[in-house]
PDB file of C-alpha atoms and ligand atoms in Angstrom:
ATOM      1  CA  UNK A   1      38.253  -1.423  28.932  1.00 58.00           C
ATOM      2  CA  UNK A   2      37.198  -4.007  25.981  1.00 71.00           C
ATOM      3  CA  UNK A   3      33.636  -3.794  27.883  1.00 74.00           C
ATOM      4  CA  UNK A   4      33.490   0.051  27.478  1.00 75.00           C
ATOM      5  CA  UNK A   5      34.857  -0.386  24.112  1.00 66.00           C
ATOM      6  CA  UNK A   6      32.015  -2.831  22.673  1.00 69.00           C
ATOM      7  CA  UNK A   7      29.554  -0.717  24.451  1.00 75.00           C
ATOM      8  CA  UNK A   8      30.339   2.281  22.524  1.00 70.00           C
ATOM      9  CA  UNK A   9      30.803  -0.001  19.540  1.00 68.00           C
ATOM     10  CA  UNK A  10      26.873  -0.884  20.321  1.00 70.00           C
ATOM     11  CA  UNK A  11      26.193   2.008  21.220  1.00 73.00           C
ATOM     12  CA  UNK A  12      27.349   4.294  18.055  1.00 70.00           C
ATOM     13  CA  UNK A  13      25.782   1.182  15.796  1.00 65.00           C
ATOM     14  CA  UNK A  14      21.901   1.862  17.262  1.00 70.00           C
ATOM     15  CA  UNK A  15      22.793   5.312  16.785  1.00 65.00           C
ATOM     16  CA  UNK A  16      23.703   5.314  12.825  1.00 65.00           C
ATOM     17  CA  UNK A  17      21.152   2.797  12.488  1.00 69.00           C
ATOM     18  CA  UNK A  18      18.173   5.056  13.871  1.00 62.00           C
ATOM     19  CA  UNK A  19      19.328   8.541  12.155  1.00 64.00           C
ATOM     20  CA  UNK A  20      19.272   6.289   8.732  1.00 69.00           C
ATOM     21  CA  UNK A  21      16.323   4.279   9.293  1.00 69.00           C
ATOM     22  CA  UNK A  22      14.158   7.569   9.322  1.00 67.00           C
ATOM     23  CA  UNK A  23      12.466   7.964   5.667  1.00 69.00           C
ATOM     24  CA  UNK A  24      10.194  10.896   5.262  1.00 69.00           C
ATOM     25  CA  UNK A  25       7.417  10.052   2.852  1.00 72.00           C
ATOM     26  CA  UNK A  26       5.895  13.351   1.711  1.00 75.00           C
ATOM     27  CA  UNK A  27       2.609  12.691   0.599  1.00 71.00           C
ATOM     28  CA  UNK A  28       1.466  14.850  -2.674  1.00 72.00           C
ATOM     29  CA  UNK A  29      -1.596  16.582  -2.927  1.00 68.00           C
ATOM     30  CA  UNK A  30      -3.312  15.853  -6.451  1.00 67.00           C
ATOM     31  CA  UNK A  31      -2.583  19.429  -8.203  1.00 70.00           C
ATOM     32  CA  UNK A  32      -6.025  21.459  -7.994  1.00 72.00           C
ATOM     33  CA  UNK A  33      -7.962  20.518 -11.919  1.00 80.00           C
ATOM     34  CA  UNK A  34      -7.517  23.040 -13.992  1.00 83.00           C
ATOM     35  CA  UNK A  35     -11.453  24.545 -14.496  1.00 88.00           C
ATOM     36  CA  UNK A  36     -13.663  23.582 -17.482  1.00 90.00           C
ATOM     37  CA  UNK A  37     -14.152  26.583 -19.970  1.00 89.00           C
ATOM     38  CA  UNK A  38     -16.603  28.437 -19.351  1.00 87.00           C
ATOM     39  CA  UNK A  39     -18.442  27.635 -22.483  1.00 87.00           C
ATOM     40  CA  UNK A  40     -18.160  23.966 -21.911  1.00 89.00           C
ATOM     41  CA  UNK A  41     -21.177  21.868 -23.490  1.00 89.00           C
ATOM     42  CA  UNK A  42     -21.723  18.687 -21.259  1.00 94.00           C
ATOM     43  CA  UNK A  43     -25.372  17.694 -21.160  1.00 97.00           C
ATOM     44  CA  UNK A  44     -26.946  14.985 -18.827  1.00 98.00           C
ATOM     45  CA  UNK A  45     -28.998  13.600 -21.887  1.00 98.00           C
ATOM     46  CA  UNK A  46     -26.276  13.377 -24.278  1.00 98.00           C
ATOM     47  CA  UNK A  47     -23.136  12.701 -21.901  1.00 98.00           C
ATOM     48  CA  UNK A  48     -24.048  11.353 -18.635  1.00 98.00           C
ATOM     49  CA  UNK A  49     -27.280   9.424 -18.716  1.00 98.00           C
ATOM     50  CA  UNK A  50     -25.128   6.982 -21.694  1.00 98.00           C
ATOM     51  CA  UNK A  51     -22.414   6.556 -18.997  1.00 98.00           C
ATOM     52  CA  UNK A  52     -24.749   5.623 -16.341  1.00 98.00           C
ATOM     53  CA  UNK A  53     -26.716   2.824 -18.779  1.00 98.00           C
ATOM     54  CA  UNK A  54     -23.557   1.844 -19.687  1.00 98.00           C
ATOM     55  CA  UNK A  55     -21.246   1.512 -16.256  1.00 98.00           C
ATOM     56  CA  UNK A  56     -23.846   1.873 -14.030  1.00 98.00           C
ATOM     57  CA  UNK A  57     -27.637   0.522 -14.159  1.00 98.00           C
ATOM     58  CA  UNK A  58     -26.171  -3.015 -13.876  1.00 97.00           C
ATOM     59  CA  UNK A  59     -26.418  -2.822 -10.079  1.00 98.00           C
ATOM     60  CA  UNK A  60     -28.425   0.738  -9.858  1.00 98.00           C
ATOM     61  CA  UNK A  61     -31.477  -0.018 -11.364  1.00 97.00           C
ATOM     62  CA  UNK A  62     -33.979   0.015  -8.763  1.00 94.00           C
ATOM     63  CA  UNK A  63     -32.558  -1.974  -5.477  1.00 95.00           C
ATOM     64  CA  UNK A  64     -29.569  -0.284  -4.981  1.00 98.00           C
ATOM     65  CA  UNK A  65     -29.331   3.446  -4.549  1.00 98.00           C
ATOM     66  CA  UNK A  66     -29.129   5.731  -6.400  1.00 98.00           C
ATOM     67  CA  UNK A  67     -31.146   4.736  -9.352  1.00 98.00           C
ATOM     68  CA  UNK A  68     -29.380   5.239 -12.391  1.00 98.00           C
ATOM     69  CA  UNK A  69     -31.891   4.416 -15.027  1.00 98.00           C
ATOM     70  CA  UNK A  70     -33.080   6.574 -17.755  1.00 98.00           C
ATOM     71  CA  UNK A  71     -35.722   8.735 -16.445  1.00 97.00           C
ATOM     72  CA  UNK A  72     -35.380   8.320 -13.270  1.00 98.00           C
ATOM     73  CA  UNK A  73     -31.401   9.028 -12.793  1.00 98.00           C
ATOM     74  CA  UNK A  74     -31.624  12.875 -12.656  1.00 98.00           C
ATOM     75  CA  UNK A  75     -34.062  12.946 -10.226  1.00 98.00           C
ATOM     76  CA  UNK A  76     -32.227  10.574  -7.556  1.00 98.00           C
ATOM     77  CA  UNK A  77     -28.783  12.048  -8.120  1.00 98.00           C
ATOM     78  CA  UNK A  78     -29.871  15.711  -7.696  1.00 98.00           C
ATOM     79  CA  UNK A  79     -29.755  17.073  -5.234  1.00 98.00           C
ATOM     80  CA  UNK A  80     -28.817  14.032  -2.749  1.00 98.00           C
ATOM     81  CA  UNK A  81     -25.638  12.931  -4.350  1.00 98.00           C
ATOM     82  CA  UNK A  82     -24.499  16.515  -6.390  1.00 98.00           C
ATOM     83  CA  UNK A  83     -23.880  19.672  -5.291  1.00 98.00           C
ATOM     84  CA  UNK A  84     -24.684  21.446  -8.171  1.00 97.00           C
ATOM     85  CA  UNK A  85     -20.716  23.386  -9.369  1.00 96.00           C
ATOM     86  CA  UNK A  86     -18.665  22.200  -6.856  1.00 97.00           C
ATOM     87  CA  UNK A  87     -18.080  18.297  -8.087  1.00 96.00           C
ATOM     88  CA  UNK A  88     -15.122  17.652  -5.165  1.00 95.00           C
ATOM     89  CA  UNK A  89     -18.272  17.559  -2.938  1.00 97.00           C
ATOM     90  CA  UNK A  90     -20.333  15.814  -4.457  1.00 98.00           C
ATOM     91  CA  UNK A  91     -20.409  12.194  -3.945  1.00 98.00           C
ATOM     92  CA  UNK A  92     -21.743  11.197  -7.046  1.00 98.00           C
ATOM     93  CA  UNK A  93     -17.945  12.931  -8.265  1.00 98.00           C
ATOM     94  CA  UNK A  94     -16.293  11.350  -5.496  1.00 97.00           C
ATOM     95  CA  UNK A  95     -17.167   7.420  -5.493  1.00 98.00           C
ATOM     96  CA  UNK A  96     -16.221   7.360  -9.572  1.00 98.00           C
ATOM     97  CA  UNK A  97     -13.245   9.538  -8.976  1.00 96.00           C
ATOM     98  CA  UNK A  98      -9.863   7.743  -8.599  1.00 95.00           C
ATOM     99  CA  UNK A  99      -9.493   5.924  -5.048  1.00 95.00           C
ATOM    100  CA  UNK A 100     -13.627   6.402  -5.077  1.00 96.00           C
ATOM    101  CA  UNK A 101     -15.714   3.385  -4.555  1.00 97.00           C
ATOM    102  CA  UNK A 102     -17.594   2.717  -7.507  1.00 98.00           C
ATOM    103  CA  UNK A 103     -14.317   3.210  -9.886  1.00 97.00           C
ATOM    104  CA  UNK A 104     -13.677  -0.812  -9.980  1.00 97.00           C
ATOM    105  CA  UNK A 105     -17.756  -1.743  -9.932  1.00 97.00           C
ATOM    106  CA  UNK A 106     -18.381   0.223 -12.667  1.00 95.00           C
ATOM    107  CA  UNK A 107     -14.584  -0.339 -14.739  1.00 96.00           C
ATOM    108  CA  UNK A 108     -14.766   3.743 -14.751  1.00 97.00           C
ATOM    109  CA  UNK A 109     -12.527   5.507 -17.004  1.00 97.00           C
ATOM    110  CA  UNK A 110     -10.531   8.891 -16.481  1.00 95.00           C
ATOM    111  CA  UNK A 111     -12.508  10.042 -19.686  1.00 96.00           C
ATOM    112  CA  UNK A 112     -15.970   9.338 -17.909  1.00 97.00           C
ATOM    113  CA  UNK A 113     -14.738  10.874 -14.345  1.00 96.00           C
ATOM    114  CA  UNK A 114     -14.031  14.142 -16.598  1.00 96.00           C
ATOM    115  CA  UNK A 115     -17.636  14.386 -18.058  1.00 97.00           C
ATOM    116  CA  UNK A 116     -19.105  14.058 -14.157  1.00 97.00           C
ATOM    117  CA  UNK A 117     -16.691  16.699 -12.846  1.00 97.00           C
ATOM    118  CA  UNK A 118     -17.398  19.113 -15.961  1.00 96.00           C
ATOM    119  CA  UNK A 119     -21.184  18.159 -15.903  1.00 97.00           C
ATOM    120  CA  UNK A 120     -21.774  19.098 -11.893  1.00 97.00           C
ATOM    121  CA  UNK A 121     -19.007  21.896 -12.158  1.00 96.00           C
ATOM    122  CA  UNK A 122     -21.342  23.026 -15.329  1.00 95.00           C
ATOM    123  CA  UNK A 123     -24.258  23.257 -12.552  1.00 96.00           C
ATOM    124  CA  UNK A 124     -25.620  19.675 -12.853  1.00 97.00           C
ATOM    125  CA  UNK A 125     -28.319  20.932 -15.106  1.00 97.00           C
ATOM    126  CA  UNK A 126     -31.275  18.523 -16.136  1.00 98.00           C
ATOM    127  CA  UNK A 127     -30.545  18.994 -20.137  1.00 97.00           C
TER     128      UNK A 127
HETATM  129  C1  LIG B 201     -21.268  -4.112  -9.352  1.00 68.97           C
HETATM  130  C2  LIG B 201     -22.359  -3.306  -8.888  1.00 68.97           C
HETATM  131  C3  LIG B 201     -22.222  -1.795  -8.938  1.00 68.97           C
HETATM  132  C4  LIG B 201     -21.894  -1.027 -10.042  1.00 68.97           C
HETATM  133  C5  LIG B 201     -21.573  -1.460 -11.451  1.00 68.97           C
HETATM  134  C6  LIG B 201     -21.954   0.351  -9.578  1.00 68.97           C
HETATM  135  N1  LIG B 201     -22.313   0.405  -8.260  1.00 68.97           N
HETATM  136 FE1  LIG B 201     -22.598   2.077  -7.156  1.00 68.97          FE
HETATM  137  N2  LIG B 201     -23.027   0.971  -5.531  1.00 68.97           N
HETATM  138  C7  LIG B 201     -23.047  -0.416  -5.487  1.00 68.97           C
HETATM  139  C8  LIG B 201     -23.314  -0.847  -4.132  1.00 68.97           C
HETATM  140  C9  LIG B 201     -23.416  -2.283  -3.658  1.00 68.97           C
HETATM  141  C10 LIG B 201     -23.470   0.337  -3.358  1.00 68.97           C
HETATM  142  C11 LIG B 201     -23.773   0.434  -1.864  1.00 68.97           C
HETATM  143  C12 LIG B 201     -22.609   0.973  -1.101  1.00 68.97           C
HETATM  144  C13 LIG B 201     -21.342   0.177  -1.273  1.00 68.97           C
HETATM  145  O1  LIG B 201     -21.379  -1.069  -1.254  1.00 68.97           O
HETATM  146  O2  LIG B 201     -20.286   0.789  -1.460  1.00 68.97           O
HETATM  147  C14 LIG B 201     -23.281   1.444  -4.279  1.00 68.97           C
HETATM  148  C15 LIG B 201     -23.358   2.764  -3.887  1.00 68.97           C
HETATM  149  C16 LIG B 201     -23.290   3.848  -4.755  1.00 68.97           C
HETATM  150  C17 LIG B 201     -23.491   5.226  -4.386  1.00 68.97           C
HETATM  151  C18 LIG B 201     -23.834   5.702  -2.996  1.00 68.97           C
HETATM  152  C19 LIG B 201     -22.577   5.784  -2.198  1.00 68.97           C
HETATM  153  C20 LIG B 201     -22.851   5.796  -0.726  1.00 68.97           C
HETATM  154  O3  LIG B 201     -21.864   5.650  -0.005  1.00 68.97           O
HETATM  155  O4  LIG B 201     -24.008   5.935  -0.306  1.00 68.97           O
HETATM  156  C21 LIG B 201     -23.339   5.986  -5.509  1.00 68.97           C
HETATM  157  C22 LIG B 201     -23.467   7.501  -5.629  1.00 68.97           C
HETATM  158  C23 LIG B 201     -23.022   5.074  -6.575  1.00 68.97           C
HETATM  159  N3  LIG B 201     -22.990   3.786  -6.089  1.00 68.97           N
HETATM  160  C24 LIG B 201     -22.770   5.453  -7.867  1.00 68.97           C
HETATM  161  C25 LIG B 201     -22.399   4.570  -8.878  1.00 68.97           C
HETATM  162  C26 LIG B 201     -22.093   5.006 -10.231  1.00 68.97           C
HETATM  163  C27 LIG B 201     -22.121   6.447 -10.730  1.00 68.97           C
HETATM  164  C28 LIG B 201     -21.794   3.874 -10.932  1.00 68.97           C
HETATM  165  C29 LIG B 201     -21.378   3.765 -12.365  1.00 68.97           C
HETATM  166  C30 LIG B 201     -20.102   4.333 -12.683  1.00 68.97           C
HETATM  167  C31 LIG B 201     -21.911   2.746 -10.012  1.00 68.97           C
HETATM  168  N4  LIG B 201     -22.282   3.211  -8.786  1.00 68.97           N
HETATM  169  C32 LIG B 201     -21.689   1.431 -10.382  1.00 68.97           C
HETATM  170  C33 LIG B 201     -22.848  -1.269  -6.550  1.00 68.97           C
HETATM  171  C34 LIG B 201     -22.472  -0.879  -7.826  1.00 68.97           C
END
């Protein structure tokens, strides 16, 4: 009887301990970014070639790709790492993005991120 009765005792104890161990961790998608307007004015001269010299050309200047220098950048960044409006898949977007590779390397700012995703979402024009 006292057997039966600690076995139960053990018995409802795993029980309450499973159903209350379970956690569900929901994991929440980034909300979609809202689009750039439509007469948005980001230029590669102006806005990204300065971020490149200036996060970027310490390491990509030549031996590592892509090269990042001035007058050279554009061409070795488009098309291989942009696909020109659509900045999610582009991996030039995606390493500087947060969680992205090159975020750290290059101390990249949310500010910075913005101009690339407006810039390639512009059409990654050469201007
Ligand atoms: C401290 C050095 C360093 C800095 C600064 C740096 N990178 Fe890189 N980058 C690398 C290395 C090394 C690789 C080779 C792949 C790797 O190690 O992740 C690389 C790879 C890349 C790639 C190719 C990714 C791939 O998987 O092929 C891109 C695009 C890139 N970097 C962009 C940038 C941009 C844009 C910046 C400036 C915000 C930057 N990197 C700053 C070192 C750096």
């Amino acid at each position: 009887m006292k057997k039966r009765f600690l076995r139960l005792l053990f018995l409802s104890g795993t029980v309450l301990t499973l159903l209350t161990a379970c956690e569900y961790d929901y994991i929440v998608p980034a909300p979609p970014k809202p689009a750039p307007p439509a007469n948005d004015t980001i230029s590669f001269s102006q806005d990204i070639q300065p971020f490149f010299n200036a996060k970027c050309v310490s390491c990509h200047a030549g031996s590592i790709a892509p090269n990042l220098s001035a007058g050279l950048a554009y061409s070795d960044v488009v098309p291989a790492y942009v696909v020109a409006n659509s900045p999610e898949t582009s991996q030039l977007y995606t390493v500087c993005a947060p969680g992205g590779s090159m975020v750290s390397y290059g101390n990249v700012t949310n500010a910075e991120v913005d101009l690339l995703y407006r810039w390639i979402y512009a059409g990654a024009k050469n201007d």
